[in-house]
Amino acid sequence: MRPDLSPETLVVAVGRPAKEPDAPVNVPVVLSSTFHAGGPIAYARTSNPTWEALEEVVGALEGGRALAFSSGMGAVSAVLDLVPNGGTVVVSSHSYSGVAARLRDLEADGRVRVRLVPVQDAASVAESCTGADLLWIETPTNPAMEVCDLAAVAAAARELGVLTVCDNTFAGPMLQRPIEHGVDVVVHSATKSLAGHSDVLLGIVVTTDDDYHQRLLRARTLVGSIPGPFEAYLALRGIRTLALRVKQSQASALELATRLSAHPAVTSVRYPGLPDDPGHEIAKRQMDGFGAIVAFETVGDADAAEAFCDRTELITHATSLGGVETLMERRRRWPEERPDVPETLIRLSVGIEDVEDLWADLSQALDGLL
Ligand SMILES: *Cc1c(COP(=O)(O)O)cnc(C)c1O
């Protein structure tokens, strides 16, 4: 495929069978645990043609070689396994709760040391990288929506010989391609916007480094955290409309963030697309759009915020994000969530419904807080 094609084209065109008479247009779901001898796959724990098509698309979008895993956490764990025994991981103080919890467990076992950094402060991140082995970045962060200057921290980490990883789940490759900013490894929970329909769990790792690619492939094969072919097919099918979904969702997210900012039941809004958001300038520089996730705090206590989440009719009160349907939840309902995330912080994942219908639902539920 031509490398100069835009992401909007790549999502549609890559990962297709060869254009031969009567060849299928879509890659089939290949259900076979073993393959005729003599080829590179041989056994289905190594690879599968349906995953390979998915890997081709995400690799083309992110600018590296992709490997699909059974879940986002499967991908995360494979990357954390690259850290040598006793090594140090520098990680954004706000990051996906599963990543934070896994790092706490690894630290408790004496496997790694962990340093938490405010990821929006590039100088402080750079300082913390001295003597570290791996820098784990999320931007925008989950759920606080802080923005990290990827080029600045990747350059500082590179100088110190620290491997840089970016969990790009929130922004996604339509809007942010960390490898272009000097990041070594990109991780996705493809469960979210890549697959986009809240019907599969999948993870992806992308890197330009052949050695890391080989180590991750070997780890996936031997640990066995492989995706199912049907899940890979669904994710690939979802990716075909990624560009359209992202366009619609983020336009609505900006509109809702703006209206939320003006609502008397809302005490704060974080969305990098708002001109007065602390992350706006950096986001404008390194992203092609501001994404579909909005974080806001409501008046009242945790119980009131929880009741607010139950009052919406169209918007679904559920965890996760990046689907076609709008979801929201109070993040602190999870015991794993960090205690410095405000009790009433609501994470809103904006889907592709009509924005006026979404606002009508949101505003009636907010009015109940007053
Ligand atoms: C959901 C999520 C993960 C974990 O992915 P799973 O597919 O649920 O295992 C990792 N990072 C971020 C940012 C996520 O939102």
mmCIF file of C-alpha atoms and ligand atoms in Angstrom:
data_model
loop_
_atom_site.group_PDB
_atom_site.id
_atom_site.type_symbol
_atom_site.label_atom_id
_atom_site.label_comp_id
_atom_site.label_asym_id
_atom_site.label_seq_id
_atom_site.Cartn_x
_atom_site.Cartn_y
_atom_site.Cartn_z
ATOM 1 C CA MET A 1 0.000 0.000 0.000
ATOM 2 C CA ARG A 2 1.291 3.498 -0.844
ATOM 3 C CA PRO A 3 2.819 5.052 2.280
ATOM 4 C CA ASP A 4 1.513 8.545 1.423
ATOM 5 C CA LEU A 5 -2.146 7.541 1.798
ATOM 6 C CA SER A 6 -4.010 9.425 4.503
ATOM 7 C CA PRO A 7 -5.254 7.643 7.655
ATOM 8 C CA GLU A 8 -8.864 7.999 6.398
ATOM 9 C CA THR A 9 -7.870 5.852 3.402
ATOM 10 C CA LEU A 10 -5.609 3.415 5.254
ATOM 11 C CA VAL A 11 -8.419 2.295 7.589
ATOM 12 C CA VAL A 12 -10.415 1.196 4.553
ATOM 13 C CA ALA A 13 -7.721 -0.049 2.173
ATOM 14 C CA VAL A 14 -5.117 -1.958 4.222
ATOM 15 C CA GLY A 15 -5.463 -5.565 5.410
ATOM 16 C CA ARG A 16 -7.309 -6.852 2.338
ATOM 17 C CA PRO A 17 -6.637 -10.083 0.404
ATOM 18 C CA ALA A 18 -4.741 -9.737 -2.906
ATOM 19 C CA LYS A 19 -6.914 -8.394 -5.753
ATOM 20 C CA GLU A 20 -7.298 -11.577 -7.795
ATOM 21 C CA PRO A 21 -10.376 -12.899 -9.630
ATOM 22 C CA ASP A 22 -12.863 -14.303 -7.118
ATOM 23 C CA ALA A 23 -10.601 -13.657 -4.129
ATOM 24 C CA PRO A 24 -12.740 -12.359 -1.248
ATOM 25 C CA VAL A 25 -12.755 -8.606 -0.636
ATOM 26 C CA ASN A 26 -12.576 -9.161 3.130
ATOM 27 C CA VAL A 27 -10.120 -11.365 4.938
ATOM 28 C CA PRO A 28 -11.962 -14.479 6.129
ATOM 29 C CA VAL A 29 -12.213 -15.561 9.776
ATOM 30 C CA VAL A 30 -9.608 -18.306 9.681
ATOM 31 C CA LEU A 31 -10.568 -20.976 12.196
ATOM 32 C CA SER A 32 -7.716 -23.467 12.222
ATOM 33 C CA SER A 33 -5.436 -24.455 15.064
ATOM 34 C CA THR A 34 -2.833 -25.886 12.722
ATOM 35 C CA PHE A 35 -1.519 -25.124 9.216
ATOM 36 C CA HIS A 36 0.029 -27.236 6.471
ATOM 37 C CA ALA A 37 3.743 -27.628 7.140
ATOM 38 C CA GLY A 38 6.357 -25.502 5.393
ATOM 39 C CA GLY A 39 5.074 -21.982 6.066
ATOM 40 C CA PRO A 40 5.869 -19.305 8.658
ATOM 41 C CA ILE A 41 2.735 -19.855 10.802
ATOM 42 C CA ALA A 42 2.670 -23.664 11.295
ATOM 43 C CA TYR A 43 0.564 -23.494 14.501
ATOM 44 C CA ALA A 44 -2.130 -20.996 15.465
ATOM 45 C CA ARG A 45 -0.464 -19.742 18.639
ATOM 46 C CA THR A 46 2.188 -18.110 16.409
ATOM 47 C CA SER A 47 -0.101 -16.241 14.050
ATOM 48 C CA ASN A 48 -3.344 -16.290 12.114
ATOM 49 C CA PRO A 49 -4.256 -14.643 8.780
ATOM 50 C CA THR A 50 -7.203 -12.759 10.326
ATOM 51 C CA TRP A 51 -5.022 -11.197 13.046
ATOM 52 C CA GLU A 52 -2.376 -10.401 10.472
ATOM 53 C CA ALA A 53 -4.864 -8.291 8.502
ATOM 54 C CA LEU A 54 -5.757 -6.380 11.680
ATOM 55 C CA GLU A 55 -2.063 -5.949 12.509
ATOM 56 C CA GLU A 56 -1.360 -4.608 9.028
ATOM 57 C CA VAL A 57 -3.962 -1.864 9.382
ATOM 58 C CA VAL A 58 -2.976 -0.718 12.858
ATOM 59 C CA GLY A 59 0.723 -0.935 11.933
ATOM 60 C CA ALA A 60 0.132 1.225 8.850
ATOM 61 C CA LEU A 61 -1.813 3.780 10.892
ATOM 62 C CA GLU A 62 0.742 4.040 13.716
ATOM 63 C CA GLY A 63 3.838 3.721 11.514
ATOM 64 C CA GLY A 64 5.356 0.471 12.809
ATOM 65 C CA ARG A 65 4.835 -3.295 13.091
ATOM 66 C CA ALA A 66 1.805 -4.330 15.095
ATOM 67 C CA LEU A 67 1.065 -7.414 17.194
ATOM 68 C CA ALA A 68 -2.457 -8.213 18.380
ATOM 69 C CA PHE A 69 -3.080 -9.564 21.891
ATOM 70 C CA SER A 70 -6.055 -11.094 23.671
ATOM 71 C CA SER A 71 -6.842 -7.832 25.496
ATOM 72 C CA GLY A 72 -5.386 -4.398 26.167
ATOM 73 C CA MET A 73 -3.997 -5.714 29.460
ATOM 74 C CA GLY A 74 -2.442 -8.656 27.601
ATOM 75 C CA ALA A 75 -0.606 -6.095 25.440
ATOM 76 C CA VAL A 76 0.296 -3.966 28.482
ATOM 77 C CA SER A 77 1.685 -6.988 30.352
ATOM 78 C CA ALA A 78 3.798 -8.112 27.387
ATOM 79 C CA VAL A 79 5.375 -4.651 27.196
ATOM 80 C CA LEU A 80 5.983 -4.445 30.968
ATOM 81 C CA ASP A 81 7.767 -7.812 30.689
ATOM 82 C CA LEU A 82 10.443 -6.008 28.633
ATOM 83 C CA VAL A 83 11.639 -4.312 31.841
ATOM 84 C CA PRO A 84 14.661 -6.157 33.302
ATOM 85 C CA ASN A 85 14.339 -7.637 36.796
ATOM 86 C CA GLY A 86 14.637 -4.878 39.403
ATOM 87 C CA GLY A 87 14.304 -2.241 36.684
ATOM 88 C CA THR A 88 12.571 1.100 37.129
ATOM 89 C CA VAL A 89 9.361 2.168 35.412
ATOM 90 C CA VAL A 90 8.429 5.854 35.252
ATOM 91 C CA VAL A 91 4.674 6.163 34.794
ATOM 92 C CA SER A 92 2.102 8.931 34.580
ATOM 93 C CA SER A 93 0.534 9.364 38.003
ATOM 94 C CA HIS A 94 -2.847 9.197 36.297
ATOM 95 C CA SER A 95 -2.990 6.188 34.050
ATOM 96 C CA TYR A 96 -5.463 3.445 33.279
ATOM 97 C CA SER A 97 -6.376 1.823 36.602
ATOM 98 C CA GLY A 98 -5.413 -1.661 35.356
ATOM 99 C CA VAL A 99 -1.939 -0.472 34.361
ATOM 100 C CA ALA A 100 -1.478 1.252 37.732
ATOM 101 C CA ALA A 101 -2.710 -1.828 39.616
ATOM 102 C CA ARG A 102 -0.454 -4.189 37.653
ATOM 103 C CA LEU A 103 2.564 -1.973 38.355
ATOM 104 C CA ARG A 104 1.689 -1.886 42.068
ATOM 105 C CA ASP A 105 1.571 -5.711 42.106
ATOM 106 C CA LEU A 106 4.880 -6.021 40.232
ATOM 107 C CA GLU A 107 6.453 -3.555 42.663
ATOM 108 C CA ALA A 108 5.066 -5.438 45.693
ATOM 109 C CA ASP A 109 6.654 -8.617 44.292
ATOM 110 C CA GLY A 110 10.025 -6.835 43.966
ATOM 111 C CA ARG A 111 9.905 -7.310 40.198
ATOM 112 C CA VAL A 112 10.152 -3.568 39.285
ATOM 113 C CA ARG A 113 10.435 -0.161 40.947
ATOM 114 C CA VAL A 114 7.831 2.449 40.071
ATOM 115 C CA ARG A 115 8.159 6.238 39.935
ATOM 116 C CA LEU A 116 4.972 8.268 39.474
ATOM 117 C CA VAL A 117 5.264 11.511 37.504
ATOM 118 C CA PRO A 118 2.896 14.349 36.622
ATOM 119 C CA VAL A 119 2.868 13.667 32.908
ATOM 120 C CA GLN A 120 1.794 17.197 31.969
ATOM 121 C CA ASP A 121 5.130 18.488 33.361
ATOM 122 C CA ALA A 122 7.714 17.463 30.720
ATOM 123 C CA ALA A 123 10.701 18.743 32.729
ATOM 124 C CA SER A 124 9.717 16.687 35.754
ATOM 125 C CA VAL A 125 9.185 13.578 33.583
ATOM 126 C CA ALA A 126 12.635 14.049 32.031
ATOM 127 C CA GLU A 127 14.224 14.414 35.474
ATOM 128 C CA SER A 128 12.553 11.209 36.716
ATOM 129 C CA CYS A 129 13.931 9.237 33.757
ATOM 130 C CA THR A 130 17.511 9.247 35.048
ATOM 131 C CA GLY A 131 18.451 5.644 35.811
ATOM 132 C CA ALA A 132 15.064 4.336 34.670
ATOM 133 C CA ASP A 133 14.413 1.543 32.156
ATOM 134 C CA LEU A 134 10.971 2.336 30.809
ATOM 135 C CA LEU A 135 8.806 5.457 30.568
ATOM 136 C CA TRP A 136 5.056 4.735 30.364
ATOM 137 C CA ILE A 137 3.005 7.633 29.057
ATOM 138 C CA GLU A 138 -0.680 8.126 28.596
ATOM 139 C CA THR A 139 -1.925 11.251 26.845
ATOM 140 C CA PRO A 140 -4.605 12.419 27.339
ATOM 141 C CA THR A 141 -4.575 10.582 30.683
ATOM 142 C CA ASN A 142 -7.385 8.374 31.905
ATOM 143 C CA PRO A 143 -9.472 9.844 33.485
ATOM 144 C CA ALA A 144 -7.932 13.232 34.358
ATOM 145 C CA MET A 145 -7.401 14.279 30.694
ATOM 146 C CA GLU A 146 -3.941 15.771 31.256
ATOM 147 C CA VAL A 147 -1.830 16.197 28.116
ATOM 148 C CA CYS A 148 1.833 15.169 27.834
ATOM 149 C CA ASP A 149 4.286 16.760 25.409
ATOM 150 C CA LEU A 150 5.267 13.535 23.623
ATOM 151 C CA ALA A 151 8.163 14.916 21.572
ATOM 152 C CA ALA A 152 9.769 16.556 24.621
ATOM 153 C CA VAL A 153 9.585 13.519 26.920
ATOM 154 C CA ALA A 154 10.506 11.029 24.166
ATOM 155 C CA ALA A 155 13.636 13.047 23.309
ATOM 156 C CA ALA A 156 14.670 13.286 26.972
ATOM 157 C CA ALA A 157 14.079 9.549 27.525
ATOM 158 C CA ARG A 158 16.009 8.627 24.380
ATOM 159 C CA GLU A 159 19.018 10.611 25.521
ATOM 160 C CA LEU A 160 19.015 8.625 28.787
ATOM 161 C CA GLY A 161 18.527 5.280 27.006
ATOM 162 C CA VAL A 162 15.017 4.811 28.453
ATOM 163 C CA LEU A 163 12.462 2.876 26.401
ATOM 164 C CA THR A 164 9.367 5.051 25.828
ATOM 165 C CA VAL A 165 5.895 3.529 25.667
ATOM 166 C CA CYS A 166 2.683 5.418 24.941
ATOM 167 C CA ASP A 167 -0.746 3.969 25.666
ATOM 168 C CA ASN A 168 -2.553 5.591 22.736
ATOM 169 C CA THR A 169 -6.007 4.195 23.537
ATOM 170 C CA PHE A 170 -7.636 7.548 24.325
ATOM 171 C CA ALA A 171 -6.568 9.523 21.255
ATOM 172 C CA GLY A 172 -6.169 6.655 18.785
ATOM 173 C CA PRO A 173 -4.123 6.685 15.592
ATOM 174 C CA MET A 174 -6.490 8.944 13.635
ATOM 175 C CA LEU A 175 -5.616 11.786 16.010
ATOM 176 C CA GLN A 176 -2.207 10.989 17.482
ATOM 177 C CA ARG A 177 0.680 8.872 16.238
ATOM 178 C CA PRO A 178 3.251 8.724 19.064
ATOM 179 C CA ILE A 179 5.937 7.045 16.914
ATOM 180 C CA GLU A 180 6.064 10.252 14.816
ATOM 181 C CA HIS A 181 7.002 12.069 18.034
ATOM 182 C CA GLY A 182 9.872 9.694 18.869
ATOM 183 C CA VAL A 183 8.060 7.151 21.056
ATOM 184 C CA ASP A 184 9.410 3.569 20.759
ATOM 185 C CA VAL A 185 6.356 1.440 21.513
ATOM 186 C CA VAL A 186 2.620 2.173 21.202
ATOM 187 C CA VAL A 187 0.001 0.185 23.108
ATOM 188 C CA HIS A 188 -3.744 0.052 22.450
ATOM 189 C CA SER A 189 -6.737 -1.377 24.132
ATOM 190 C CA ALA A 190 -8.358 -2.133 20.752
ATOM 191 C CA THR A 191 -11.430 -2.964 22.837
ATOM 192 C CA LYS A 192 -12.153 0.774 22.760
ATOM 193 C CA SER A 193 -12.337 3.030 19.685
ATOM 194 C CA LEU A 194 -10.394 0.794 17.267
ATOM 195 C CA ALA A 195 -12.982 -2.009 17.447
ATOM 196 C CA GLY A 196 -15.508 0.659 18.378
ATOM 197 C CA HIS A 197 -18.674 -1.355 19.044
ATOM 198 C CA SER A 198 -18.250 -2.563 22.649
ATOM 199 C CA ASP A 199 -18.343 -6.185 21.528
ATOM 200 C CA VAL A 200 -14.755 -7.483 21.794
ATOM 201 C CA LEU A 201 -11.659 -7.358 23.998
ATOM 202 C CA LEU A 202 -8.368 -6.995 22.123
ATOM 203 C CA GLY A 203 -4.983 -5.359 22.542
ATOM 204 C CA ILE A 204 -2.327 -4.153 20.118
ATOM 205 C CA VAL A 205 1.373 -3.283 20.451
ATOM 206 C CA VAL A 206 3.170 -1.366 17.691
ATOM 207 C CA THR A 207 6.907 -0.737 17.426
ATOM 208 C CA THR A 208 9.465 0.192 14.777
ATOM 209 C CA ASP A 209 12.213 -1.727 16.575
ATOM 210 C CA ASP A 210 12.794 -5.239 15.171
ATOM 211 C CA ASP A 211 14.352 -6.538 18.371
ATOM 212 C CA TYR A 212 11.374 -5.466 20.518
ATOM 213 C CA HIS A 213 8.994 -6.801 17.895
ATOM 214 C CA GLN A 214 10.685 -10.224 18.017
ATOM 215 C CA ARG A 215 10.737 -10.284 21.820
ATOM 216 C CA LEU A 216 7.045 -9.342 22.009
ATOM 217 C CA LEU A 217 6.110 -11.935 19.385
ATOM 218 C CA ARG A 218 8.031 -14.636 21.268
ATOM 219 C CA ALA A 219 6.385 -13.601 24.548
ATOM 220 C CA ARG A 220 2.911 -13.646 22.986
ATOM 221 C CA THR A 221 3.531 -17.093 21.510
ATOM 222 C CA LEU A 222 4.916 -18.617 24.700
ATOM 223 C CA VAL A 223 2.608 -16.908 27.204
ATOM 224 C CA GLY A 224 -0.301 -17.572 24.869
ATOM 225 C CA SER A 225 -2.113 -14.222 25.212
ATOM 226 C CA ILE A 226 -3.354 -14.458 21.641
ATOM 227 C CA PRO A 227 -6.526 -12.950 20.183
ATOM 228 C CA GLY A 228 -9.374 -15.053 18.865
ATOM 229 C CA PRO A 229 -9.730 -14.921 15.051
ATOM 230 C CA PHE A 230 -13.387 -13.852 15.332
ATOM 231 C CA GLU A 231 -12.504 -10.984 17.690
ATOM 232 C CA ALA A 232 -9.784 -9.895 15.265
ATOM 233 C CA TYR A 233 -12.327 -9.930 12.448
ATOM 234 C CA LEU A 234 -14.777 -7.783 14.414
ATOM 235 C CA ALA A 235 -12.051 -5.294 15.294
ATOM 236 C CA LEU A 236 -10.971 -5.104 11.650
ATOM 237 C CA ARG A 237 -14.557 -4.541 10.583
ATOM 238 C CA GLY A 238 -14.875 -1.805 13.209
ATOM 239 C CA ILE A 239 -11.687 -0.083 12.057
ATOM 240 C CA ARG A 240 -13.112 0.366 8.540
ATOM 241 C CA THR A 241 -15.353 3.143 9.926
ATOM 242 C CA LEU A 242 -12.892 4.509 12.492
ATOM 243 C CA ALA A 243 -12.317 7.776 10.622
ATOM 244 C CA LEU A 244 -16.032 8.558 10.375
ATOM 245 C CA ARG A 245 -16.741 7.568 13.982
ATOM 246 C CA VAL A 246 -13.893 9.679 15.340
ATOM 247 C CA LYS A 247 -14.996 12.685 13.300
ATOM 248 C CA GLN A 248 -18.572 12.545 14.575
ATOM 249 C CA SER A 249 -17.676 11.710 18.196
ATOM 250 C CA GLN A 250 -15.107 14.415 18.653
ATOM 251 C CA ALA A 251 -17.291 17.115 17.102
ATOM 252 C CA SER A 252 -20.010 16.180 19.594
ATOM 253 C CA ALA A 253 -17.471 15.941 22.450
ATOM 254 C CA LEU A 254 -16.377 19.542 21.868
ATOM 255 C CA GLU A 255 -19.976 20.728 21.755
ATOM 256 C CA LEU A 256 -20.901 18.840 24.940
ATOM 257 C CA ALA A 257 -17.734 19.995 26.752
ATOM 258 C CA THR A 258 -18.586 23.597 25.886
ATOM 259 C CA ARG A 259 -22.176 23.263 27.101
ATOM 260 C CA LEU A 260 -21.109 21.372 30.247
ATOM 261 C CA SER A 261 -18.722 24.241 31.104
ATOM 262 C CA ALA A 262 -21.696 26.612 31.206
ATOM 263 C CA HIS A 263 -24.016 24.360 33.262
ATOM 264 C CA PRO A 264 -24.515 25.372 36.929
ATOM 265 C CA ALA A 265 -24.390 21.724 38.124
ATOM 266 C CA VAL A 266 -20.876 21.275 36.681
ATOM 267 C CA THR A 267 -17.895 22.560 38.673
ATOM 268 C CA SER A 268 -15.103 21.765 36.192
ATOM 269 C CA VAL A 269 -14.568 20.292 32.732
ATOM 270 C CA ARG A 270 -11.410 18.801 31.254
ATOM 271 C CA TYR A 271 -11.308 18.438 27.472
ATOM 272 C CA PRO A 272 -8.155 19.346 25.520
ATOM 273 C CA GLY A 273 -10.289 20.880 22.763
ATOM 274 C CA LEU A 274 -11.498 23.689 25.052
ATOM 275 C CA PRO A 275 -9.343 26.769 24.325
ATOM 276 C CA ASP A 276 -8.767 27.438 28.050
ATOM 277 C CA ASP A 277 -7.876 23.804 28.907
ATOM 278 C CA PRO A 278 -4.332 23.522 30.360
ATOM 279 C CA GLY A 279 -3.475 20.875 27.738
ATOM 280 C CA HIS A 280 -4.933 22.738 24.755
ATOM 281 C CA GLU A 281 -1.746 24.213 23.238
ATOM 282 C CA ILE A 282 0.265 20.971 23.333
ATOM 283 C CA ALA A 283 -2.725 18.928 22.153
ATOM 284 C CA LYS A 284 -3.175 21.307 19.217
ATOM 285 C CA ARG A 285 0.464 20.759 18.273
ATOM 286 C CA GLN A 286 0.651 16.967 18.539
ATOM 287 C CA MET A 287 -2.912 15.821 17.810
ATOM 288 C CA ASP A 288 -5.061 16.020 14.683
ATOM 289 C CA GLY A 289 -8.172 16.436 16.846
ATOM 290 C CA PHE A 290 -9.067 16.355 20.534
ATOM 291 C CA GLY A 291 -10.891 13.045 20.808
ATOM 292 C CA ALA A 292 -14.173 11.776 22.197
ATOM 293 C CA ILE A 293 -13.540 11.688 25.965
ATOM 294 C CA VAL A 294 -14.624 14.459 28.326
ATOM 295 C CA ALA A 295 -14.088 14.509 32.115
ATOM 296 C CA PHE A 296 -16.215 16.718 34.349
ATOM 297 C CA GLU A 297 -17.050 17.169 38.010
ATOM 298 C CA THR A 298 -20.525 17.725 39.361
ATOM 299 C CA VAL A 299 -21.846 19.665 42.371
ATOM 300 C CA GLY A 300 -22.650 17.597 45.464
ATOM 301 C CA ASP A 301 -21.108 14.384 46.768
ATOM 302 C CA ALA A 302 -20.274 10.954 45.342
ATOM 303 C CA ASP A 303 -23.797 9.627 45.951
ATOM 304 C CA ALA A 304 -25.305 12.557 44.058
ATOM 305 C CA ALA A 305 -22.894 11.975 41.164
ATOM 306 C CA GLU A 306 -23.750 8.273 41.153
ATOM 307 C CA ALA A 307 -27.475 9.096 41.077
ATOM 308 C CA PHE A 308 -26.826 11.519 38.210
ATOM 309 C CA CYS A 309 -25.231 8.673 36.211
ATOM 310 C CA ASP A 310 -28.375 6.599 36.795
ATOM 311 C CA ARG A 311 -30.695 9.419 35.640
ATOM 312 C CA THR A 312 -29.697 9.478 31.969
ATOM 313 C CA GLU A 313 -31.921 7.518 29.625
ATOM 314 C CA LEU A 314 -30.102 7.586 26.285
ATOM 315 C CA ILE A 315 -26.580 7.707 27.688
ATOM 316 C CA THR A 316 -25.548 4.360 29.161
ATOM 317 C CA HIS A 317 -24.168 4.191 32.695
ATOM 318 C CA ALA A 318 -21.327 1.731 32.142
ATOM 319 C CA THR A 319 -17.564 1.549 32.153
ATOM 320 C CA SER A 320 -15.389 1.506 29.012
ATOM 321 C CA LEU A 321 -15.156 3.992 26.172
ATOM 322 C CA GLY A 322 -14.696 4.442 22.440
ATOM 323 C CA GLY A 323 -17.898 2.695 21.326
ATOM 324 C CA VAL A 324 -20.587 3.991 18.972
ATOM 325 C CA GLU A 325 -22.844 4.490 22.014
ATOM 326 C CA THR A 326 -22.228 7.229 24.572
ATOM 327 C CA LEU A 327 -21.143 5.868 27.967
ATOM 328 C CA MET A 328 -20.420 7.555 31.255
ATOM 329 C CA GLU A 329 -19.401 6.608 34.757
ATOM 330 C CA ARG A 330 -18.056 7.982 38.022
ATOM 331 C CA ARG A 331 -14.503 6.687 37.983
ATOM 332 C CA ARG A 332 -14.056 6.539 41.774
ATOM 333 C CA ARG A 333 -16.696 3.812 41.974
ATOM 334 C CA TRP A 334 -13.715 1.556 41.200
ATOM 335 C CA PRO A 335 -11.561 0.741 44.242
ATOM 336 C CA GLU A 336 -8.524 0.526 41.921
ATOM 337 C CA GLU A 337 -8.934 4.151 40.811
ATOM 338 C CA ARG A 338 -6.406 6.563 42.316
ATOM 339 C CA PRO A 339 -7.628 8.452 45.416
ATOM 340 C CA ASP A 340 -6.588 11.828 43.979
ATOM 341 C CA VAL A 341 -9.174 11.458 41.204
ATOM 342 C CA PRO A 342 -12.085 13.599 42.496
ATOM 343 C CA GLU A 343 -15.050 11.666 43.946
ATOM 344 C CA THR A 344 -17.508 13.298 41.539
ATOM 345 C CA LEU A 345 -15.371 13.069 38.390
ATOM 346 C CA ILE A 346 -17.491 11.669 35.570
ATOM 347 C CA ARG A 347 -15.856 10.238 32.463
ATOM 348 C CA LEU A 348 -17.998 10.707 29.395
ATOM 349 C CA SER A 349 -17.179 8.734 26.243
ATOM 350 C CA VAL A 350 -19.055 10.404 23.431
ATOM 351 C CA GLY A 351 -20.509 8.137 20.746
ATOM 352 C CA ILE A 352 -21.974 8.889 17.339
ATOM 353 C CA GLU A 353 -25.579 9.713 18.286
ATOM 354 C CA ASP A 354 -27.109 13.091 17.455
ATOM 355 C CA VAL A 355 -25.509 15.717 19.688
ATOM 356 C CA GLU A 356 -28.804 17.472 20.481
ATOM 357 C CA ASP A 357 -30.296 14.205 21.729
ATOM 358 C CA LEU A 358 -27.200 13.648 23.879
ATOM 359 C CA TRP A 359 -27.366 17.153 25.337
ATOM 360 C CA ALA A 360 -31.084 16.898 26.085
ATOM 361 C CA ASP A 361 -30.400 13.709 28.057
ATOM 362 C CA LEU A 362 -27.318 15.064 29.826
ATOM 363 C CA SER A 363 -28.896 18.378 30.769
ATOM 364 C CA GLN A 364 -32.080 16.824 32.194
ATOM 365 C CA ALA A 365 -29.938 14.533 34.344
ATOM 366 C CA LEU A 366 -27.751 17.482 35.445
ATOM 367 C CA ASP A 367 -30.788 19.599 36.322
ATOM 368 C CA GLY A 368 -31.641 16.932 38.896
ATOM 369 C CA LEU A 369 -28.460 17.894 40.807
ATOM 370 C CA LEU A 370 -29.644 21.455 41.416
HETATM 371 C C1 LIG B 1 -9.332 -0.209 28.659
HETATM 372 C C2 LIG B 1 -7.940 0.291 28.709
HETATM 373 C C3 LIG B 1 -6.854 -0.585 28.872
HETATM 374 C C4 LIG B 1 -7.051 -2.092 29.083
HETATM 375 O O1 LIG B 1 -7.594 -2.701 27.969
HETATM 376 P P1 LIG B 1 -8.505 -4.042 27.998
HETATM 377 O O2 LIG B 1 -8.799 -4.259 26.567
HETATM 378 O O3 LIG B 1 -9.710 -3.723 28.838
HETATM 379 O O4 LIG B 1 -7.701 -5.120 28.607
HETATM 380 C C5 LIG B 1 -5.580 -0.055 28.855
HETATM 381 N N1 LIG B 1 -5.372 1.270 28.708
HETATM 382 C C6 LIG B 1 -6.397 2.144 28.567
HETATM 383 C C7 LIG B 1 -6.096 3.590 28.397
HETATM 384 C C8 LIG B 1 -7.704 1.689 28.564
HETATM 385 O O5 LIG B 1 -8.702 2.570 28.438
#
